[in-house]
XYZ file of C-alpha atoms in Angstrom:
640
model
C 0.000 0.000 0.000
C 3.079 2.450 0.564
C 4.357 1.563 -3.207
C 0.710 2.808 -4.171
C 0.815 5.663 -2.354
C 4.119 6.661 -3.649
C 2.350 6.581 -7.346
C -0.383 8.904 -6.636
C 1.341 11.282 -4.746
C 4.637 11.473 -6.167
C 3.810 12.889 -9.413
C 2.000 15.280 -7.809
C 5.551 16.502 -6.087
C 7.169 16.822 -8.806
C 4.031 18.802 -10.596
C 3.829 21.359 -8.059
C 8.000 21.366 -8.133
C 7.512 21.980 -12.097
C 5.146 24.496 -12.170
C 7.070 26.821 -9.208
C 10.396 26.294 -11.473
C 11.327 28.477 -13.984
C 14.628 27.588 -15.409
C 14.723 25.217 -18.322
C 17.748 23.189 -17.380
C 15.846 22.406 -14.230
C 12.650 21.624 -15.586
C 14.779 18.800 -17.482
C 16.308 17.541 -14.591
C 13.210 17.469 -12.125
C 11.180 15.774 -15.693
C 13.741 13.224 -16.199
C 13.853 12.694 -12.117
C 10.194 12.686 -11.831
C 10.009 10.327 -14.711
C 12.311 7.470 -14.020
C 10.915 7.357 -10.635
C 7.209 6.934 -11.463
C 8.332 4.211 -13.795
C 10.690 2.519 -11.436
C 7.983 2.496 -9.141
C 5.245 1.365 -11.167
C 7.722 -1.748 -12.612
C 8.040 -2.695 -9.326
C 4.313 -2.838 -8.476
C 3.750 -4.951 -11.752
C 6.518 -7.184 -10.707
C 5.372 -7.541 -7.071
C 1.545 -8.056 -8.270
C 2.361 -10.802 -10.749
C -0.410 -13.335 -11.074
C -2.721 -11.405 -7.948
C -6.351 -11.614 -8.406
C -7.207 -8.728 -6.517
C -6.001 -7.444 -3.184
C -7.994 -4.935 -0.877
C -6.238 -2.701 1.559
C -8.035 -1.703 4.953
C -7.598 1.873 4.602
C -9.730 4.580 5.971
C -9.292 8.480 6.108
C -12.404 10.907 6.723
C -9.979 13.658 5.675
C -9.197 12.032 2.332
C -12.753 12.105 1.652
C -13.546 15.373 2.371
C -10.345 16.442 0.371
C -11.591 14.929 -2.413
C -15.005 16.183 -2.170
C -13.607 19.972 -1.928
C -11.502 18.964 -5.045
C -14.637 17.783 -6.962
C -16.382 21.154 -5.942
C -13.014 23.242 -6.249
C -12.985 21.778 -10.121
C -16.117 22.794 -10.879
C -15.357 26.382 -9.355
C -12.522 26.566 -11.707
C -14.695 25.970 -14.854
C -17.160 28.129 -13.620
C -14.713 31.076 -13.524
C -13.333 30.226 -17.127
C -17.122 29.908 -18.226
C -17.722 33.877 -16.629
C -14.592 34.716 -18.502
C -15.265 33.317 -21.578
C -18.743 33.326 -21.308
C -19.586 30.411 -22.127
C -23.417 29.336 -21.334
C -23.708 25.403 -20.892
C -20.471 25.277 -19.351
C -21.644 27.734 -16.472
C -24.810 26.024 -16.341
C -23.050 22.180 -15.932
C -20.752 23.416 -13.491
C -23.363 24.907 -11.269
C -25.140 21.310 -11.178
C -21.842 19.795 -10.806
C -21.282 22.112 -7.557
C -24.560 22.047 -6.465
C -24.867 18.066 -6.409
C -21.458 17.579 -5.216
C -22.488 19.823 -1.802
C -25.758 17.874 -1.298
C -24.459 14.611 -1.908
C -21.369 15.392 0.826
C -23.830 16.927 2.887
C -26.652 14.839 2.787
C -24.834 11.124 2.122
C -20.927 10.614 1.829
C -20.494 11.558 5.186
C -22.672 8.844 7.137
C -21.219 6.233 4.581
C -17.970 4.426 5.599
C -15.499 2.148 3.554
C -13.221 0.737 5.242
C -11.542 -0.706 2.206
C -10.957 2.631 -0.085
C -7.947 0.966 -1.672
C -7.007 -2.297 -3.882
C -4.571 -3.517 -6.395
C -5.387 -6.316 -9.170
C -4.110 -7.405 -12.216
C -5.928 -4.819 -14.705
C -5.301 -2.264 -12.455
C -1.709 -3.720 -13.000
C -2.000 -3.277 -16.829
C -2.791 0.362 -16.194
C -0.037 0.873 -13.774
C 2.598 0.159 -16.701
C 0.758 1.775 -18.767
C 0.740 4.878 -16.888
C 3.846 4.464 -15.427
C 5.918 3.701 -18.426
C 4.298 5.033 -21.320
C 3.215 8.246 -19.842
C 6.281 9.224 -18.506
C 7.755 8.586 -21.688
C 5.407 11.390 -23.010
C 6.757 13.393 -20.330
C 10.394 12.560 -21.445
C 9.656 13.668 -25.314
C 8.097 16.401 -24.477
C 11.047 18.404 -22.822
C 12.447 18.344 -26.372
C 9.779 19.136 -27.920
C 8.251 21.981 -26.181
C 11.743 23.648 -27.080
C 11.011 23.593 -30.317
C 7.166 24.349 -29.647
C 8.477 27.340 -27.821
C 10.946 28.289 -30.101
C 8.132 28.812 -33.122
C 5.612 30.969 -30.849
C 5.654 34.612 -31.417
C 8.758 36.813 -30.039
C 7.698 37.819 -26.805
C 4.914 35.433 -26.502
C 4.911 34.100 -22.332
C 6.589 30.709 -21.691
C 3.907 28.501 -20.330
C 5.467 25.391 -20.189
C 5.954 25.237 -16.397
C 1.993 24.960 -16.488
C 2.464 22.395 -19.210
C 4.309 19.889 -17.459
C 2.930 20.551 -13.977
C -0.246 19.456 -15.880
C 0.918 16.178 -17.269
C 2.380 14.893 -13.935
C -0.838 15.827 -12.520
C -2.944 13.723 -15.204
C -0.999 10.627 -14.030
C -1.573 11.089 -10.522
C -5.268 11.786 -11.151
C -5.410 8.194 -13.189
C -3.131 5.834 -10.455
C -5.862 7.257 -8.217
C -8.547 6.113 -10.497
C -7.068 3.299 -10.851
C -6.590 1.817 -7.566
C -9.440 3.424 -5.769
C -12.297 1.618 -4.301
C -13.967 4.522 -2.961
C -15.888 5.779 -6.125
C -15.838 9.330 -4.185
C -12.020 9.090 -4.584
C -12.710 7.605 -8.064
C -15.194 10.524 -9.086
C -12.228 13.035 -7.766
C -9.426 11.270 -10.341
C -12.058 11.346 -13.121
C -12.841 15.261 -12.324
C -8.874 16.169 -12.356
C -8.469 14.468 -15.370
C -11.374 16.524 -17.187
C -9.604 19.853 -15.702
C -6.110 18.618 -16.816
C -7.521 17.975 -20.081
C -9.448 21.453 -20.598
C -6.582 23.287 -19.504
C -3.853 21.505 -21.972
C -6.181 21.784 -24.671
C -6.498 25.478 -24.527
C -2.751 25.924 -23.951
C -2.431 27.935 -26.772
C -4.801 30.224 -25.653
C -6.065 30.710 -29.621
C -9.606 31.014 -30.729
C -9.334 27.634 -31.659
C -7.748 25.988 -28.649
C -10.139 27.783 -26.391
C -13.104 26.537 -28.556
C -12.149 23.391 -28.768
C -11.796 22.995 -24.740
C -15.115 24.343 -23.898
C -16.073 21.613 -25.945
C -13.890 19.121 -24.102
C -15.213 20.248 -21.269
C -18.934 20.216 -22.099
C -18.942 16.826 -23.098
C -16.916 15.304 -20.171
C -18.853 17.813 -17.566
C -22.336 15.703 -19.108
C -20.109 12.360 -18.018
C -19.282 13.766 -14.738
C -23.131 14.643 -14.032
C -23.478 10.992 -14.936
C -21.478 9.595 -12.769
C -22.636 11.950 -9.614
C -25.982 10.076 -10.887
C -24.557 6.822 -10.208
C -22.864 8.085 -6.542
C -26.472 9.186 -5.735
C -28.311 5.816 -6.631
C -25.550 3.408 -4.841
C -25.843 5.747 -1.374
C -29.276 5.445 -1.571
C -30.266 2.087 -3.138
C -27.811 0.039 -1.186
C -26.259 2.472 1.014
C -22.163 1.900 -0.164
C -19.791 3.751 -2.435
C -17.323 0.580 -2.863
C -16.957 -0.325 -6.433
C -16.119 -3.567 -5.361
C -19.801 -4.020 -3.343
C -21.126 -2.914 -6.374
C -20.015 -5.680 -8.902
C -20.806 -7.591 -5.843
C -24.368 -6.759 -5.567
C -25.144 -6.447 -9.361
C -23.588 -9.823 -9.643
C -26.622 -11.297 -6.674
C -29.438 -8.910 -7.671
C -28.878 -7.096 -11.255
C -31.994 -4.869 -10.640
C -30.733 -2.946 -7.946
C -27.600 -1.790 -9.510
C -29.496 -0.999 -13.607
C -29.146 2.619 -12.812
C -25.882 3.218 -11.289
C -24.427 0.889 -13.870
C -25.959 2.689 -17.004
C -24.746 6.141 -15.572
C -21.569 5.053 -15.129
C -21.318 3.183 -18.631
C -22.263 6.692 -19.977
C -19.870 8.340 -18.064
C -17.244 5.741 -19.511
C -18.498 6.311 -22.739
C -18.513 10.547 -22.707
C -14.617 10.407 -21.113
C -13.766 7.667 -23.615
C -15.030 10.044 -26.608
C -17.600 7.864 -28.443
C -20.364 8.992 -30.334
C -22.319 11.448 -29.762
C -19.685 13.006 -27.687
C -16.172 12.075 -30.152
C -15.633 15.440 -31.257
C -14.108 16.519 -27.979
C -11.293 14.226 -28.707
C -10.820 15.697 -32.620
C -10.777 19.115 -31.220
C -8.060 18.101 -28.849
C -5.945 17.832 -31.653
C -4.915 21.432 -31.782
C -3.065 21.311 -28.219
C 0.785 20.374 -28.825
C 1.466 16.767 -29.543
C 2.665 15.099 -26.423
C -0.975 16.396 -25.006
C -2.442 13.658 -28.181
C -0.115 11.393 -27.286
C -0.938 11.265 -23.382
C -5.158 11.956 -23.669
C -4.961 9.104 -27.097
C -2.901 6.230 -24.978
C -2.157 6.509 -21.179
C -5.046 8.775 -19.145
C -7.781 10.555 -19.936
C -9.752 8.134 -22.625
C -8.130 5.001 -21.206
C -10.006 5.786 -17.836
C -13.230 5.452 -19.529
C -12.583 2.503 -21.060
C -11.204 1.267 -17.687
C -14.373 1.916 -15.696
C -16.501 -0.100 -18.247
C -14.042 -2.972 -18.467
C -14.736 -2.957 -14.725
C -17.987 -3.440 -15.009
C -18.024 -5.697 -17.429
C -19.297 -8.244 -14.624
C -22.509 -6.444 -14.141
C -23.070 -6.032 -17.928
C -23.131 -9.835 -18.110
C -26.139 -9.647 -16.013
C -28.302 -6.134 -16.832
C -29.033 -5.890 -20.186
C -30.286 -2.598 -20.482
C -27.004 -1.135 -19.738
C -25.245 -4.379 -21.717
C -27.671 -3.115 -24.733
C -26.850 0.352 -25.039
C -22.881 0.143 -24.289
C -22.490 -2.669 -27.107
C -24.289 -0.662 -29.494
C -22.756 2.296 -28.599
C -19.435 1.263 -28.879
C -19.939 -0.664 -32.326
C -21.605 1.787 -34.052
C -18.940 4.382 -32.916
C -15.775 1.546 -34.500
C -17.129 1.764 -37.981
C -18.343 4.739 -37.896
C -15.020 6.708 -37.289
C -13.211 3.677 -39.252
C -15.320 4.597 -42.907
C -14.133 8.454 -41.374
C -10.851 7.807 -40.945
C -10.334 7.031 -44.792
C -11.055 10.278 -45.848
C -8.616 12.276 -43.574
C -5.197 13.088 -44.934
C -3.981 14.906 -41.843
C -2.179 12.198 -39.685
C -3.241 13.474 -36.154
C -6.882 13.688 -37.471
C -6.540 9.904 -38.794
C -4.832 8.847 -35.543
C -7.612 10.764 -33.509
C -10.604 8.952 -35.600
C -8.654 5.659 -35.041
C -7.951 6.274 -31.271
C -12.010 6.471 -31.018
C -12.925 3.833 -33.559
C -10.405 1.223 -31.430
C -12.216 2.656 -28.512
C -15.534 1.773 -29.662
C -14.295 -1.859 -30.211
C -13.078 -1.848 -26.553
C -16.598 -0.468 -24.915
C -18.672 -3.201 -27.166
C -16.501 -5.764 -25.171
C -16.681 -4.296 -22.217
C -20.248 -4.450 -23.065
C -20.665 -7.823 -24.073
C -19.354 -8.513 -20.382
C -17.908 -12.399 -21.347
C -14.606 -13.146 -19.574
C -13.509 -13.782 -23.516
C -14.650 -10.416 -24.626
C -12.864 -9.062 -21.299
C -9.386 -11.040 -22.346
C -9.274 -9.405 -25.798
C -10.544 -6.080 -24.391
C -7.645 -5.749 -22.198
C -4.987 -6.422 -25.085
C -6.414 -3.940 -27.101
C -6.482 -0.912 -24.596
C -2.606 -2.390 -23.766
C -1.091 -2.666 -27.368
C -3.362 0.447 -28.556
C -1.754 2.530 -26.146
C 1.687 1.246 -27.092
C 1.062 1.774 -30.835
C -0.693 5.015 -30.641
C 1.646 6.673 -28.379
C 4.533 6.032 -30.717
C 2.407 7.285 -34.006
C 1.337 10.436 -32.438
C 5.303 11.153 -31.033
C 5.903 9.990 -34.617
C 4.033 12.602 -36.466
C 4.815 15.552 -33.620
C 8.220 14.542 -34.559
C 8.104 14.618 -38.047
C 5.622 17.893 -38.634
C 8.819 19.981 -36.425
C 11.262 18.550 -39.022
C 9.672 18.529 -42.865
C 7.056 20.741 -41.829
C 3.756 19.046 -42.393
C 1.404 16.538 -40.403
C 0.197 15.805 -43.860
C 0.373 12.111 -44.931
C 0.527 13.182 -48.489
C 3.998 14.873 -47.977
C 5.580 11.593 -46.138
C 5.992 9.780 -49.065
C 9.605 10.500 -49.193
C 9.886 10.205 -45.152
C 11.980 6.636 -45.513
C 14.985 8.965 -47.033
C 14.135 11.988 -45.251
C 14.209 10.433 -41.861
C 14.613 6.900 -41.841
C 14.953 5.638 -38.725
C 11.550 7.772 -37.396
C 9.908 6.203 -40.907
C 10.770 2.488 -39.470
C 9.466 3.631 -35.609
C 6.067 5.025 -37.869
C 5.732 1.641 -39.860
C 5.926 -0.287 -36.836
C 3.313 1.609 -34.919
C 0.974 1.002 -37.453
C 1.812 -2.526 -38.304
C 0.971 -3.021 -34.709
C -2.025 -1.452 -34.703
C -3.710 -3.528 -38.073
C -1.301 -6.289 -39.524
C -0.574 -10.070 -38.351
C 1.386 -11.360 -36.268
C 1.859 -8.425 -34.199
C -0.385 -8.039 -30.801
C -3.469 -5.603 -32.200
C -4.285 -7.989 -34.902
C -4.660 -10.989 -32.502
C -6.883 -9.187 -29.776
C -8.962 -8.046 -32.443
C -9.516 -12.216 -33.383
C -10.109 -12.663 -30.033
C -12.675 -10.046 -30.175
C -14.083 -11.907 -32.974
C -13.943 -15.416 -30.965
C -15.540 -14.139 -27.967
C -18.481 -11.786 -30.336
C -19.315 -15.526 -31.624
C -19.382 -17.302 -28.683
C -21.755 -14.291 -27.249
C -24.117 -14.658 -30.303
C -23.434 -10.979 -30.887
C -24.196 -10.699 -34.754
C -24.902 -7.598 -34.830
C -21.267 -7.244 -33.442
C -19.863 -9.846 -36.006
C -20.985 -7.589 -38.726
C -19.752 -4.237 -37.525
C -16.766 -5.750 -36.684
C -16.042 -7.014 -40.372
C -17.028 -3.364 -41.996
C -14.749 -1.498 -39.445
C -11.670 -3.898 -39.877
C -12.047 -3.605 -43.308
C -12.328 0.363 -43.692
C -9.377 0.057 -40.561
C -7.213 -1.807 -43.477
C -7.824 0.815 -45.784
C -6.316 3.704 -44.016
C -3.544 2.205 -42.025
C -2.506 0.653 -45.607
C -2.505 4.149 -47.371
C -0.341 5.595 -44.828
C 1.775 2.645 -45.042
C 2.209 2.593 -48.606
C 3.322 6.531 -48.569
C 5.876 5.646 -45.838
C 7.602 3.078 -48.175
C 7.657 4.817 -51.109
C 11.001 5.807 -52.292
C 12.167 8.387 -54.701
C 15.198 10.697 -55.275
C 17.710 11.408 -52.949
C 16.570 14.233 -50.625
C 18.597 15.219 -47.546
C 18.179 13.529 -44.176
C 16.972 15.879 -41.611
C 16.974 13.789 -38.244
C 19.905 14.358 -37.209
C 18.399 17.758 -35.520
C 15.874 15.490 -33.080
C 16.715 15.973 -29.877
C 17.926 13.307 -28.148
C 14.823 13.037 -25.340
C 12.691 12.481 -28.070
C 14.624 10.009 -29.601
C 14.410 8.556 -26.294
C 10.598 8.551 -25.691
C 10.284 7.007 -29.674
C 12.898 4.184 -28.858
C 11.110 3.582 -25.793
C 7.458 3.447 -27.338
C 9.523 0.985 -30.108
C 10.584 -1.236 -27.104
C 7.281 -1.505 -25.149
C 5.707 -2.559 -28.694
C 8.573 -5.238 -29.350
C 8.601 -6.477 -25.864
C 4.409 -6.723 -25.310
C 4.344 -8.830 -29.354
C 7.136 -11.101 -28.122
C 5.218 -11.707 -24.647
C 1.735 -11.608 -25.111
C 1.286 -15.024 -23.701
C 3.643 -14.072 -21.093
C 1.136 -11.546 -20.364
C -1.961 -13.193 -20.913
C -1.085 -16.358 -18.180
C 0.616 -13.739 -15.698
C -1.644 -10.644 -16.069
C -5.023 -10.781 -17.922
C -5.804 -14.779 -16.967
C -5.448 -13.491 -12.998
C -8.218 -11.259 -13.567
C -10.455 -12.770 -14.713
C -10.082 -15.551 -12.547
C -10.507 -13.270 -9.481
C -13.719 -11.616 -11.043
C -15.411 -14.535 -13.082
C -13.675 -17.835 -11.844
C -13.048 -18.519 -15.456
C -10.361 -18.290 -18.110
C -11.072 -16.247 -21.047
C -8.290 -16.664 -23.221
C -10.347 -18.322 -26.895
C -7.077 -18.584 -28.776
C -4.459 -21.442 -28.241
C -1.520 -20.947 -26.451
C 0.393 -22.651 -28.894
C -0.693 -20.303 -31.377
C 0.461 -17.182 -29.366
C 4.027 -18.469 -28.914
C 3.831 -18.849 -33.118
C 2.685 -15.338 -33.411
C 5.577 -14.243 -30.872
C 7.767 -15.793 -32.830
C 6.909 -14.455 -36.300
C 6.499 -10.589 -34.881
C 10.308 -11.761 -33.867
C 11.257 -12.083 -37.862
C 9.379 -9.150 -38.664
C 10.745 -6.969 -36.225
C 14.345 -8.190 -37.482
C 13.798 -7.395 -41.325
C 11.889 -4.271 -40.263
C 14.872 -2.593 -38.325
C 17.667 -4.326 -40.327
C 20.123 -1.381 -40.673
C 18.884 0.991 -38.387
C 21.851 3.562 -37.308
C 24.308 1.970 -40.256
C 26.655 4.175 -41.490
C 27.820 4.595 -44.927
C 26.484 5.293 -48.249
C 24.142 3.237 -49.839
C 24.067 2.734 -53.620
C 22.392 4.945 -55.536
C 19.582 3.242 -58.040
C 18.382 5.544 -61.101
C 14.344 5.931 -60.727
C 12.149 4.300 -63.289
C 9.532 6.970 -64.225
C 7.153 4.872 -66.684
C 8.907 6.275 -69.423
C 12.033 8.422 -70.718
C 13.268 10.396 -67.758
C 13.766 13.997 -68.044
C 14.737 14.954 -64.609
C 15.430 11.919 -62.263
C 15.758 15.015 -59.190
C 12.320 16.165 -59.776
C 10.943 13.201 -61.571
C 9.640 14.279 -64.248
C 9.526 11.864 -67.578
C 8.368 12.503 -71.047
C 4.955 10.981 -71.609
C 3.636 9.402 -74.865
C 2.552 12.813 -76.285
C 6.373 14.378 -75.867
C 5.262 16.388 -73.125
C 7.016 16.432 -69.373
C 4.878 15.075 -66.699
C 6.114 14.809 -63.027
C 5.654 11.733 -61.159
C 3.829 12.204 -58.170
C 1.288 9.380 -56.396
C -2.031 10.056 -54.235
C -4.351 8.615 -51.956
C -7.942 7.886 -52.466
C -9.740 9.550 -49.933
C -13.739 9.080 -51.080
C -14.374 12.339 -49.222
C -17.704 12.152 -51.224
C -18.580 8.648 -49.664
C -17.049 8.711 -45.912
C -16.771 12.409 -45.206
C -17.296 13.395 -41.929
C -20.744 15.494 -43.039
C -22.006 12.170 -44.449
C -22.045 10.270 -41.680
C -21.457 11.985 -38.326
C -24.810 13.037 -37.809
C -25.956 9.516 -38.578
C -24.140 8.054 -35.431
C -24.696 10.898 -33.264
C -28.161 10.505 -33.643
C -28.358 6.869 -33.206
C -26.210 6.774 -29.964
C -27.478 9.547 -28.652
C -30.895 7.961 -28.956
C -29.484 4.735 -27.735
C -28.058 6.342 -24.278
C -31.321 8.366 -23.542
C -33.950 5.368 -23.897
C -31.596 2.976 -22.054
C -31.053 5.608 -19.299
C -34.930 6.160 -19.214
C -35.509 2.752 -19.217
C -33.130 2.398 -16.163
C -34.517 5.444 -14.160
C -37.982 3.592 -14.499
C -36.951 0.671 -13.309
C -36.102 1.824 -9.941
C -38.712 3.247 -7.947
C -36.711 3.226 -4.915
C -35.265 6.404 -5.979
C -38.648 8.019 -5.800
């Protein structure tokens, strides 16, 4: 319990240590500090916790709770003040209810209600730790280096606000190893809440029309969620009289009716924070905040704590089916939905953001589903999505400082250009959609466990979104390896933290492909034999090792030559006819004339534009959430 203590409170040292310093060469230090100590602790937590099932810690503190009540309301103070400032209507109004029903509930419930138990470790909560730990202080890492930059191309005498910015990224990882290891859902509900802020105020770091636009929506959206889940506090105290999430699966598992409304408000909670449809677009506006912000909101906190909360209750959706309904459809409607999107984007961050919610979707429809086989695969995708997705989106910050575009249309020559960041991009998204590597084989097991469930719907929504998936990870990919000319190689000007972070992203990808079964006996098999008393793994074992083994081979041809020295030989470019000018290729065509070789994507704007079909699944999930949260309030007339 110490060791988890340490993680939630340690970053939050070193935040308030970054945002008081001033001095650059400092900030690097106390980053790099801060950084290798979060990780070093969290590795030590997974390795302690390997193969638990679930252990609670007797842990008690009246002051804790009412700390994390005047948080809650403190939060919604803040965004009341920004919503005067800015003024900005429904956020005013949201916050008000937010402050309003955090006062009453403190007042009139949390205070009589005891948990003796407000902490506990288990083996997802393990997952997340690493996840967290490791990934998102990588973020951290990159982003010293790239902030200089970021810096360096603001406006002469614009302020330096990066002492804010990386006070607020070691605060989003405390806020998620408290969500992550609380019991308490009024510590929970605090995590959650700090996240939102943390979120709101990265987003808007620019301080541009845009940015500030874009995180009033943020903040809209996730302020809806957070109404949500003060729903859900509400119903437990008064239904059953407890705020333990752990006497909650408990309950729901013996008597599903009592829990239909707490579960559904806190499935749409999971769903608002986790950006699916109707609330996604807070996650596509987020893209105009500087990329390690993407990076850490896409793959470690922020979105991954909404999927975490409805893996958690996966149990429960097993056994209510009103809330089972609505978060299955929900969440497939949202994957191929944003996958047919995704095709027609040719700016990289807006693909990556369509494909961070589309993956998400796939994740909620097996939380959804509630299986122990839809919970295996479920837990491999948030793990290898946030390995793969952090490294694209450090991939294209990268790149966009260095040939000046997030475009994928203009890294067509990026395997010359930048060669070794080309190979870390081709990986990420060969991870993310191609066999043998990790993505690819949760996604079967998604498929396994969506039979098994008689989920046909599912089946069939699953096929049109892995299909439209293949389409725009294999576009990108095909610009990557094209290669042309001889243009100059710019990367020797990335600094060296970023090369770092990217490296490290590379590792955690190699290392989680190679030991996926590792993982699944020591980690994700623990699980769900603590919460169902069942295995959920559908695919052999044997088969696993084989697909180790072959991401081993690809891994080898893919990096052959990385770092090599020396001068390769030069081959003349065929231009499908005479050459004129091999430099600019440009060949004579049939007519005499000069034409210049250049290739394009298809993008079918026409056919899966975002004003096509947007509108379409906003509608439909946003009449899916509203009957099944009627339906729910009906059902319980001990509310009333």
């Amino acid at each position: 319990m110490v060791l988890i203590g340490f993680l939630i409170l340690a970053p939050l040292v070193f935040a308030a240590l970054l945002l008081a310093v001033r001095n650059n060469k400092a900030r690097k230090v106390i980053v790099c500090a801060g950084a290798a100590l979060v990780a070093a602790g969290s590795l030590v937590l997974v390795c302690l916790g390997t193969g638990t099932r679930g252990i609670m810690f007797t842990f008690y503190s009246p002051v804790v709770d009412y700390v994390c009540m005047a948080l809650s309301v403190l939060i919604a103070v803040c965004i009341l003040v920004f919503g005067f400032r800015y003024k900005n209507v429904a956020a005013i109004v949201l916050a008000l209810v937010q402050v309003i029903g955090s006062l009453v509930f403190e007042i009139a419930f949390a205070h009589s209600i005891v948990i003796t138990e407000c902490l506990y470790v288990d083996s997802l909560s393990l997952v997340m730790t690493f996840i967290i730990g490791v990934i998102g202080t990588g973020i951290c890492v990159y982003a010293l280096g790239y902030m200089d930059d970021f810096q360096a191309h603001e406006p002469e005498g614009a302020p330096d606000r990066r002492p804010l910015f990386f006070a607020l990224m070691f605060a989003f990882l405390s806020a998620m190893y408290l969500i992550v290891f609380s019991n308490n859902m009024l510590w929970f509900f605090t995590g959650w809440e700090i996240t939102t802020l943390c979120s709101f105020l990265l987003i808007g770091y620019t301080r541009t029309d845009e940015a500030i636009r874009n995180a009033f929506r943020q903040i809209i959206m996730n302020l809806i969620g957070g109404i949500a889940f003060l729903v859900a506090l509400y119903a437990m105290a008064i239904t059953f009289g407890t705020l333990s999430l752990n006497e909650l699966i408990a309950v729901g598992q013996a008597y599903p009716a009592l829990v239909s409304l707490p579960v559904c408000a806190l499935a749409i909670a999971g769903i608002t924070k986790a950006a699916q449809m109707p609330f996604h677009t807070w996650l596509l506006g987020a893209m105009v905040a500087p990329t390690p912000t993407s990076a850490l909101l896409h793959s470690s906190t922020m979105v991954k704590a909404g999927v975490f909360l409805l893996v958690k209750l996966a149990p429960l959706f097993a056994v209510c089916p009103v809330p089972s309904i609505m978060t299955v459809l929900v969440g497939g409607f949202t994957f191929v939905l944003c996958s047919f999107m995704a095709i027609s984007q040719s700016n990289a961050k807006r693909v990556l953001a369509y494909s961070t919610i589309a993956n998400l979707g796939l994740i909620v429809a097996c939380a959804g589903v509630g299986t122990p086989q839809a919970v295996w695969a479920a837990v491999f995708l948030i793990l290898f999505h946030a390995i793969a997705k952090s490294l694209l989106f450090l991939c294209v910050g990268t790149a966009e400082h260095h040939i000046g575009s997030r475009d994928i249309e203009d890294m067509d020559l990026l395997f010359q250009r930048m060669p070794r960041l080309a190979r870390f991009m081709m990986f990420g998204i060969m991870v993310m959609f191609i066999a043998p590597f990790g993505m690819l084989m949760a996604k079967w097991a998604t498929l396994v466990s969506f039979i098994y469930a008689g989920q046909i719907a599912l089946i069939v929504l699953l096929a049109f979104g892995s299909a439209a998936t293949f389409m725009f990870w294999a576009k990108w990919l095909g610009k990557l390896s094209g290669i042309a000319g001889s243009p100059q190689n710019v990367e020797r000007t990335v600094h060296r933290s970023e090369w770092f972070a990217l490296w490290l992203m590379v590792a955690l990808g190699v290392a989680a492909c190679v030991a996926m079964p590792a993982i699944s006996t020591f980690y994700v098999e623990p699980y769900l034999l603590g919460v169902y008393g069942a295995f959920g793994q559908d695919i052999a074992e044997t088969n696993l090792w084989l697909a180790s083994l072959c991401s081993i081979a690809v891994i080898v041809v893919l990096f052959a030559g990385v770092g090599r020295k020396g001068t390769a030989k030069q081959a003349p470019v065929y231009l499908a006819g005479v050459s004129a000018d091999n430099g600019q290729r440009v060949f004579r065509n049939s007519l005499s004339g000069q034409t210049e070789a250049a290739s394009r994507n298809l993008y079918l704007d026409e056919l899966f534009g975002e004003g096509r079909i947007r509108r379409v699944g906003e509608a439909v999930c946003a009449l899916l959430i509203c009957v099944a949260f009627v339906g729910c309030l009906a059902g319980m007339p001990i509310l009333f």
